[in-house]
mmCIF file of C-alpha atoms in Angstrom:
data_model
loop_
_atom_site.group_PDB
_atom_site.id
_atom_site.type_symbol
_atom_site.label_atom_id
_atom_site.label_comp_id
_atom_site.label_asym_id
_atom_site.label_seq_id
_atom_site.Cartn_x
_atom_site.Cartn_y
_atom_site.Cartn_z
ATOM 1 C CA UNK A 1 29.670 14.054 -16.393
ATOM 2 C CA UNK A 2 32.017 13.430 -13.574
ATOM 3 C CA UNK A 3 31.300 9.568 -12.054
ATOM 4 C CA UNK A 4 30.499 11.248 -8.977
ATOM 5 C CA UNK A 5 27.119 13.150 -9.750
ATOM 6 C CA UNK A 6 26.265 9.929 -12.539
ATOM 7 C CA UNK A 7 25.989 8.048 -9.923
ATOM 8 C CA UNK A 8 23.766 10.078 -7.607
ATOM 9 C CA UNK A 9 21.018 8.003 -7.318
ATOM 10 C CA UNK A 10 20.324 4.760 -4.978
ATOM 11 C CA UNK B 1 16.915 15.377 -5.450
ATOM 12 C CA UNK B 2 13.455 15.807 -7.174
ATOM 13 C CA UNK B 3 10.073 14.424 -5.616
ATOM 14 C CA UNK B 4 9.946 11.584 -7.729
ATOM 15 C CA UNK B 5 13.329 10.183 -6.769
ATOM 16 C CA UNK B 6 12.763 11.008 -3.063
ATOM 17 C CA UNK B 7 9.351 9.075 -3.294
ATOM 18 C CA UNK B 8 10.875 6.119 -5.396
ATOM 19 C CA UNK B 9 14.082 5.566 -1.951
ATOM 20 C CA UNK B 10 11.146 5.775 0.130
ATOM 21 C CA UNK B 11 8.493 3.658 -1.131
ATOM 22 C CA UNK B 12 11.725 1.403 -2.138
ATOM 23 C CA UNK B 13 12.499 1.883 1.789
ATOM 24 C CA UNK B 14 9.327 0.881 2.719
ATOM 25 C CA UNK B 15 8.980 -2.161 0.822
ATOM 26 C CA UNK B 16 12.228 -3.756 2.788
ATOM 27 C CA UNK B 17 10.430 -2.417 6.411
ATOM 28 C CA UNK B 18 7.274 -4.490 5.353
ATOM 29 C CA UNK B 19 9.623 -7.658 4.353
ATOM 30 C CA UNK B 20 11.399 -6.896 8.204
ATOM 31 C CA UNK B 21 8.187 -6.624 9.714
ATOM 32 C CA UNK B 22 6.472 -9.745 8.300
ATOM 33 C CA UNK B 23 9.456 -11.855 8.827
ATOM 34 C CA UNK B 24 9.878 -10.360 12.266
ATOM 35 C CA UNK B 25 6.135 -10.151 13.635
ATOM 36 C CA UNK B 26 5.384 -13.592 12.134
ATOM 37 C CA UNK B 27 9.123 -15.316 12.929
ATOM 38 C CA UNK B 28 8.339 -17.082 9.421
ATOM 39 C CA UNK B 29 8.959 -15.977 5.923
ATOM 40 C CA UNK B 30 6.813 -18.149 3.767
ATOM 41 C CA UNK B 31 6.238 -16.831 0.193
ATOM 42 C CA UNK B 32 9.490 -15.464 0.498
ATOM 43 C CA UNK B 33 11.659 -16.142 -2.143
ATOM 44 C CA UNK B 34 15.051 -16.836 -0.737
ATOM 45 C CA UNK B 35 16.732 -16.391 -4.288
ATOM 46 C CA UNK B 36 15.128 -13.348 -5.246
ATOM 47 C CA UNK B 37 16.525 -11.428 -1.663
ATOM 48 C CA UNK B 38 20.301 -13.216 -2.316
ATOM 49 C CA UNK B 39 20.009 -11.651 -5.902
ATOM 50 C CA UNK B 40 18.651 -7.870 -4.031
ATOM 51 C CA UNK B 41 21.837 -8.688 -1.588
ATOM 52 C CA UNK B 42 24.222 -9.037 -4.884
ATOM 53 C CA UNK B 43 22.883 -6.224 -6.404
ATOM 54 C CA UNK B 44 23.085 -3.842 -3.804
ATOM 55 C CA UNK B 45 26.867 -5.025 -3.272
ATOM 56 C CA UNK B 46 28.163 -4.618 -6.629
ATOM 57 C CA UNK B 47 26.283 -0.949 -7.003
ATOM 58 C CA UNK B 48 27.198 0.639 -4.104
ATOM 59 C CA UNK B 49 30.694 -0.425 -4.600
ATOM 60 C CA UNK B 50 31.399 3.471 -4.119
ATOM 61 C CA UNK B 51 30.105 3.204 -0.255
ATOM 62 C CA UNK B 52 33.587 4.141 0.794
ATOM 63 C CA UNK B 53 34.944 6.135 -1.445
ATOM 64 C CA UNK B 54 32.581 8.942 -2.863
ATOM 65 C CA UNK B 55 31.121 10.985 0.081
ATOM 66 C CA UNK B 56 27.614 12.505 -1.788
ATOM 67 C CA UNK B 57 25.726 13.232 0.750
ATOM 68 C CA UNK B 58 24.588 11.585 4.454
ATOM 69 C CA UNK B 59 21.216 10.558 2.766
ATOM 70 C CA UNK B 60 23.043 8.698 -0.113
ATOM 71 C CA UNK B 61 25.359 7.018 2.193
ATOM 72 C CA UNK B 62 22.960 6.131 4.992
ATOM 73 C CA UNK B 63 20.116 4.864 2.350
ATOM 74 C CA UNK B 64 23.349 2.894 0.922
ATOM 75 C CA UNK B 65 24.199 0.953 4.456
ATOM 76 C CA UNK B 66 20.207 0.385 4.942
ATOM 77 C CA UNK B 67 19.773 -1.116 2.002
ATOM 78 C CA UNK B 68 23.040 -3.288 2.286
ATOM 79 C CA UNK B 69 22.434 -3.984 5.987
ATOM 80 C CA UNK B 70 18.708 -5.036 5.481
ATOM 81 C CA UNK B 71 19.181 -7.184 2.300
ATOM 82 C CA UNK B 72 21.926 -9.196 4.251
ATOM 83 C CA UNK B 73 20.218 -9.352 7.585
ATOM 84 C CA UNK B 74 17.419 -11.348 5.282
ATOM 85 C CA UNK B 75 19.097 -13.781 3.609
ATOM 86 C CA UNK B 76 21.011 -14.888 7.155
ATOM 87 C CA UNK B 77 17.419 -14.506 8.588
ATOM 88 C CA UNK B 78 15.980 -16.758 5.979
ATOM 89 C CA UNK B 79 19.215 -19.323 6.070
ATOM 90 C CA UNK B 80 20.383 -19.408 9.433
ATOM 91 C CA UNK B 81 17.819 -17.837 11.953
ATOM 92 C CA UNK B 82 16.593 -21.286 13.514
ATOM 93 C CA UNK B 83 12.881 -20.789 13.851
ATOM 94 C CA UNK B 84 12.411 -18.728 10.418
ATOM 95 C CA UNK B 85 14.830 -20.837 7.998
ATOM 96 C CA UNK B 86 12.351 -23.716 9.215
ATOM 97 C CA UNK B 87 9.090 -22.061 7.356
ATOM 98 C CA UNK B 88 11.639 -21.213 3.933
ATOM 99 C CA UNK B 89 9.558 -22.987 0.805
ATOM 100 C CA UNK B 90 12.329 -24.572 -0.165
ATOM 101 C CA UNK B 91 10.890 -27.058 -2.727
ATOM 102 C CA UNK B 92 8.597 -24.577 -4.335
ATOM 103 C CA UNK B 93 11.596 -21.782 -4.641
ATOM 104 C CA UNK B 94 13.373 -23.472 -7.857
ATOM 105 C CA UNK B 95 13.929 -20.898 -10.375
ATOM 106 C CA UNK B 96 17.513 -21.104 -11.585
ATOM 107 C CA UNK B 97 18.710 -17.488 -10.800
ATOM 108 C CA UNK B 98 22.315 -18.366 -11.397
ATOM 109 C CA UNK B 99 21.114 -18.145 -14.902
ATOM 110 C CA UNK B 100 20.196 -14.131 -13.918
ATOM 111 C CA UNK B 101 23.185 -13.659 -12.663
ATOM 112 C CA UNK B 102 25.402 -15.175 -15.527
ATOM 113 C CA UNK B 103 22.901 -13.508 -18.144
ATOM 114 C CA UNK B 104 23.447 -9.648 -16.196
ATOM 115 C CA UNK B 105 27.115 -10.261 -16.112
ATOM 116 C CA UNK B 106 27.479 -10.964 -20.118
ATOM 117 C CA UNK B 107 25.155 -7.673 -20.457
ATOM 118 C CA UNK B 108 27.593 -5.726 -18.288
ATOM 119 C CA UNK B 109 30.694 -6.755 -19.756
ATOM 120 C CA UNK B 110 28.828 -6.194 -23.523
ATOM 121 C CA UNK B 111 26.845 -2.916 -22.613
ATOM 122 C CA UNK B 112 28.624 -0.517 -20.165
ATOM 123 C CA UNK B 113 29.388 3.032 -20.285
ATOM 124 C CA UNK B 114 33.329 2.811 -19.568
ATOM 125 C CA UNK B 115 34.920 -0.740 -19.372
ATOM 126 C CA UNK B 116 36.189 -0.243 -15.632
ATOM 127 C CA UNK B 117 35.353 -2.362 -12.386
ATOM 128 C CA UNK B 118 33.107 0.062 -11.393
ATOM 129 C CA UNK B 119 31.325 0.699 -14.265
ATOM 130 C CA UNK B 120 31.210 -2.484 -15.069
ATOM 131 C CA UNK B 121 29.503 -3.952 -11.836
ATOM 132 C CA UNK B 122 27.340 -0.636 -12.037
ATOM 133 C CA UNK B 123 25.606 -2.065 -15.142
ATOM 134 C CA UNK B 124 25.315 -5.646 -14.081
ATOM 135 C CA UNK B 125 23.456 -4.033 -11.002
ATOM 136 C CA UNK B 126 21.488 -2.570 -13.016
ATOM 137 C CA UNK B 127 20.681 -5.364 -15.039
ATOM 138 C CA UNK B 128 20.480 -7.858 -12.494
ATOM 139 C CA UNK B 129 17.564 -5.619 -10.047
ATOM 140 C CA UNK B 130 15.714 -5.999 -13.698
ATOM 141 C CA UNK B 131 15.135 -9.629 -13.057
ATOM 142 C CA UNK B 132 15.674 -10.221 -9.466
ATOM 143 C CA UNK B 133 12.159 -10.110 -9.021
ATOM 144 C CA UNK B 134 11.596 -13.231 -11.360
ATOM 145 C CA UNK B 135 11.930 -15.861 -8.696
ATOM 146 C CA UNK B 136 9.731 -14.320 -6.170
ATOM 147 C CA UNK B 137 7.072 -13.942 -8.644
ATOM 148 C CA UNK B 138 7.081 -17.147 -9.840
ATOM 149 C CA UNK B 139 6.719 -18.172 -6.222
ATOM 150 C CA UNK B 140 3.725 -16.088 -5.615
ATOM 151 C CA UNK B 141 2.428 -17.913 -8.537
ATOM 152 C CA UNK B 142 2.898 -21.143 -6.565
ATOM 153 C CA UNK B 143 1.830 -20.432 -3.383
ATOM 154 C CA UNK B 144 -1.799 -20.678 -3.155
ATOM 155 C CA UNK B 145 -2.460 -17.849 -1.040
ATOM 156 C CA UNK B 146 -0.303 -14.869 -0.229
ATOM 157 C CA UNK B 147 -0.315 -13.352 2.215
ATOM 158 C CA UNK B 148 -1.125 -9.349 2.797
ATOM 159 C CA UNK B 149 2.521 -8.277 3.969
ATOM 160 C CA UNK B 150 4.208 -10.418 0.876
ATOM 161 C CA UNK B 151 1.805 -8.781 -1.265
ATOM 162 C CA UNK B 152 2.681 -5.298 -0.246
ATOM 163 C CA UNK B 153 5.968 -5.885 -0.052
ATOM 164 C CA UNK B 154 5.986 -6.972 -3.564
ATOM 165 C CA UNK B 155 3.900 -4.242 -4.892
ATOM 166 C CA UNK B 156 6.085 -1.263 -3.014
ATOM 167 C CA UNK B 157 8.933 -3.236 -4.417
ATOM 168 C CA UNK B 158 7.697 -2.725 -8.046
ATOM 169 C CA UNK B 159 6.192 0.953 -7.444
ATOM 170 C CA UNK B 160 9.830 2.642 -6.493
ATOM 171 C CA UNK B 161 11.216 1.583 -9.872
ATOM 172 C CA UNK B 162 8.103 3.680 -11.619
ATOM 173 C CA UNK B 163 9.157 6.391 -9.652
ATOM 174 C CA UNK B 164 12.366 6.253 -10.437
ATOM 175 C CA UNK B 165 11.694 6.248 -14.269
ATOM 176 C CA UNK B 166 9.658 9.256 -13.680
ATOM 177 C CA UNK B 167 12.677 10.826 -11.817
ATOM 178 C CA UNK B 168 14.384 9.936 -15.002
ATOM 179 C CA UNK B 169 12.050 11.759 -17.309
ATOM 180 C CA UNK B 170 11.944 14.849 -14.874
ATOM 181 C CA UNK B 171 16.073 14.906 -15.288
ATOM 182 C CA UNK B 172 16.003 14.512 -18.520
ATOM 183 C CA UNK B 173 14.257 17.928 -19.304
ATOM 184 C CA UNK B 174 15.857 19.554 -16.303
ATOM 185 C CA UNK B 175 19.214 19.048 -16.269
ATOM 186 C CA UNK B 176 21.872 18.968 -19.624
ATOM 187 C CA UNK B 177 23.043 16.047 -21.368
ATOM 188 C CA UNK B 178 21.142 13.476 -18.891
ATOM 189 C CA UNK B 179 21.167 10.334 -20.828
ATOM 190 C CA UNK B 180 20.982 7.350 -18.827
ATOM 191 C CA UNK B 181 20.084 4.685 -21.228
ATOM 192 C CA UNK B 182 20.872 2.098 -19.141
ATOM 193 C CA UNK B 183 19.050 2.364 -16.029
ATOM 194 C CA UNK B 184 16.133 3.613 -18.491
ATOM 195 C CA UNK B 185 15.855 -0.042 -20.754
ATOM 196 C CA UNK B 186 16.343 -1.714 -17.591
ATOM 197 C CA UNK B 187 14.091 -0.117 -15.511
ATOM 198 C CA UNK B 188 10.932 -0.122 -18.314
ATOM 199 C CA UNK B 189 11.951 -3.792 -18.446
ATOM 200 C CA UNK B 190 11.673 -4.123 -14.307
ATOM 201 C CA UNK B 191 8.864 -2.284 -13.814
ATOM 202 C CA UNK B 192 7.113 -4.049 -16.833
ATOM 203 C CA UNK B 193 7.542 -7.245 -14.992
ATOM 204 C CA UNK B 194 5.409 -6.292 -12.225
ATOM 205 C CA UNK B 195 2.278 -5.344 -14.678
ATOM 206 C CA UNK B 196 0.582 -8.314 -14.442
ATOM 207 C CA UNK B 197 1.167 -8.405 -11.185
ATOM 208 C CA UNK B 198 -0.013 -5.047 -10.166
ATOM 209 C CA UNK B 199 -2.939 -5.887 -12.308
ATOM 210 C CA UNK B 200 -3.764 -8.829 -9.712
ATOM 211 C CA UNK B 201 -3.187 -6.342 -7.152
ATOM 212 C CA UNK B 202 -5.567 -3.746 -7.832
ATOM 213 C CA UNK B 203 -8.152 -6.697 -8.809
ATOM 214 C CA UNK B 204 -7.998 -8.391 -5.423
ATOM 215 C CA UNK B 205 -8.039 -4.611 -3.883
ATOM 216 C CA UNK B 206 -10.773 -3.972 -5.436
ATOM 217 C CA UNK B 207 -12.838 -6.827 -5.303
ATOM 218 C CA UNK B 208 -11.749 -7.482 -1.876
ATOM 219 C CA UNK B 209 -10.412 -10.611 -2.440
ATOM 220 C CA UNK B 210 -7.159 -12.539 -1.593
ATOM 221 C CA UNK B 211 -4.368 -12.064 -3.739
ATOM 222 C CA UNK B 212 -4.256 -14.716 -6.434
ATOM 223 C CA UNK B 213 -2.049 -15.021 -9.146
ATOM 224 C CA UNK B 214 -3.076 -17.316 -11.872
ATOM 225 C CA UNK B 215 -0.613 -20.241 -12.202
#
């Protein structure tokens, strides 16, 4: 998982 | 972006409008914990450290500023503004929450996913929205009577956090290797701390009753 869509979320 | 997680931003969203609107409408923000809204300022800081460098999408980055924005606009409301500061409960807010912070930062730099800054300040986020909430309830808990817009704000506080678990469990059987064990321990533990809370809730909803939270 790139760090970019693992941190998606608010 | 499933329903869950869009309904968890914007009951979260709506929680900080009711604090800005109580604070606002009544210029005083007793029952307030002061401590618990520096600890939602910190948090918010050290998780959206990526504000300026990853572009995700406009929602993520405006929801990002709001939240920043709003947390900080409180805490100078409830220090500096001259009328409001003047109706803080200073003397009832006591709990210790350096002790949060120190205890989310030892969790962060023992349980992380990579040891980088990021990462690193990710987690103690994480761990640290877990307890924020501690010194406000305790201060419910003191204040004899609170009043409807802290109540609210406290329970649309504690519902975005179930929503976001449920956004969790919807992931996890929708998308591949989405394990966030993390936010998921941390969240149970969050939400968990509002139960006997939202018990209170629904008793004084339903009984029609002020809110009361046994001392």
């Amino acid at each position: 998982l790139s760090a970019v869509t693992k941190h998606d979320e608010l | 972006m499933n329903v869950f997680r869009f309904a968890g931003d914007m009951t979260h969203l709506f929680s900080v409008l009711v604090l800005l609107l109580k604070i606002y409408a009544t210029k005083s923000c007793s029952g307030i914990s002061l401590k618990t809204q520096e600890l939602y300022a910190l948090v918010f800081l050290t998780r959206y450290l990526d504000l300026l460098t990853d572009f995700i999408s406009l929602y993520n980055t405006v929801m990002k500023l709001v939240f920043i924005s709003s947390s900080l606009a409180i805490v100078w409301c409830m220090r500096a503004h001259p009328v409001v500061r003047r109706t803080y409960d200073k003397d009832q807010d006591t709990f210790r929450h350096y002790t949060l912070v120190a205890g989310s930062l030892v969790l962060a730099l023992l349980f992380h996913d990579r040891f980088t800054i990021r990462e690193v300040c990710w987690a103690f986020s994480i761990y640290l929205e877990a307890v924020a909430i501690l010194p406000q309830l305790v201060l419910l808990q003191r204040s004899r009577n609170v009043d409807n817009l802290t109540g609210q704000y406290v329970f649309f506080l504690g519902a975005y956090r179930a929503f976001y678990i449920l956004n969790w469990i919807y992931r996890y059987f929708t998308e591949q290797h989405f394990s966030r064990w993390i936010p998921w321990i941390a969240g149970l533990v969050q939400t968990g701390l509002y139960a006997d809370f939202f018990y209170y809730y629904y008793l004084s909803w339903k009984n029609n009753v002020k809110l009361q939270l046994p001392a």
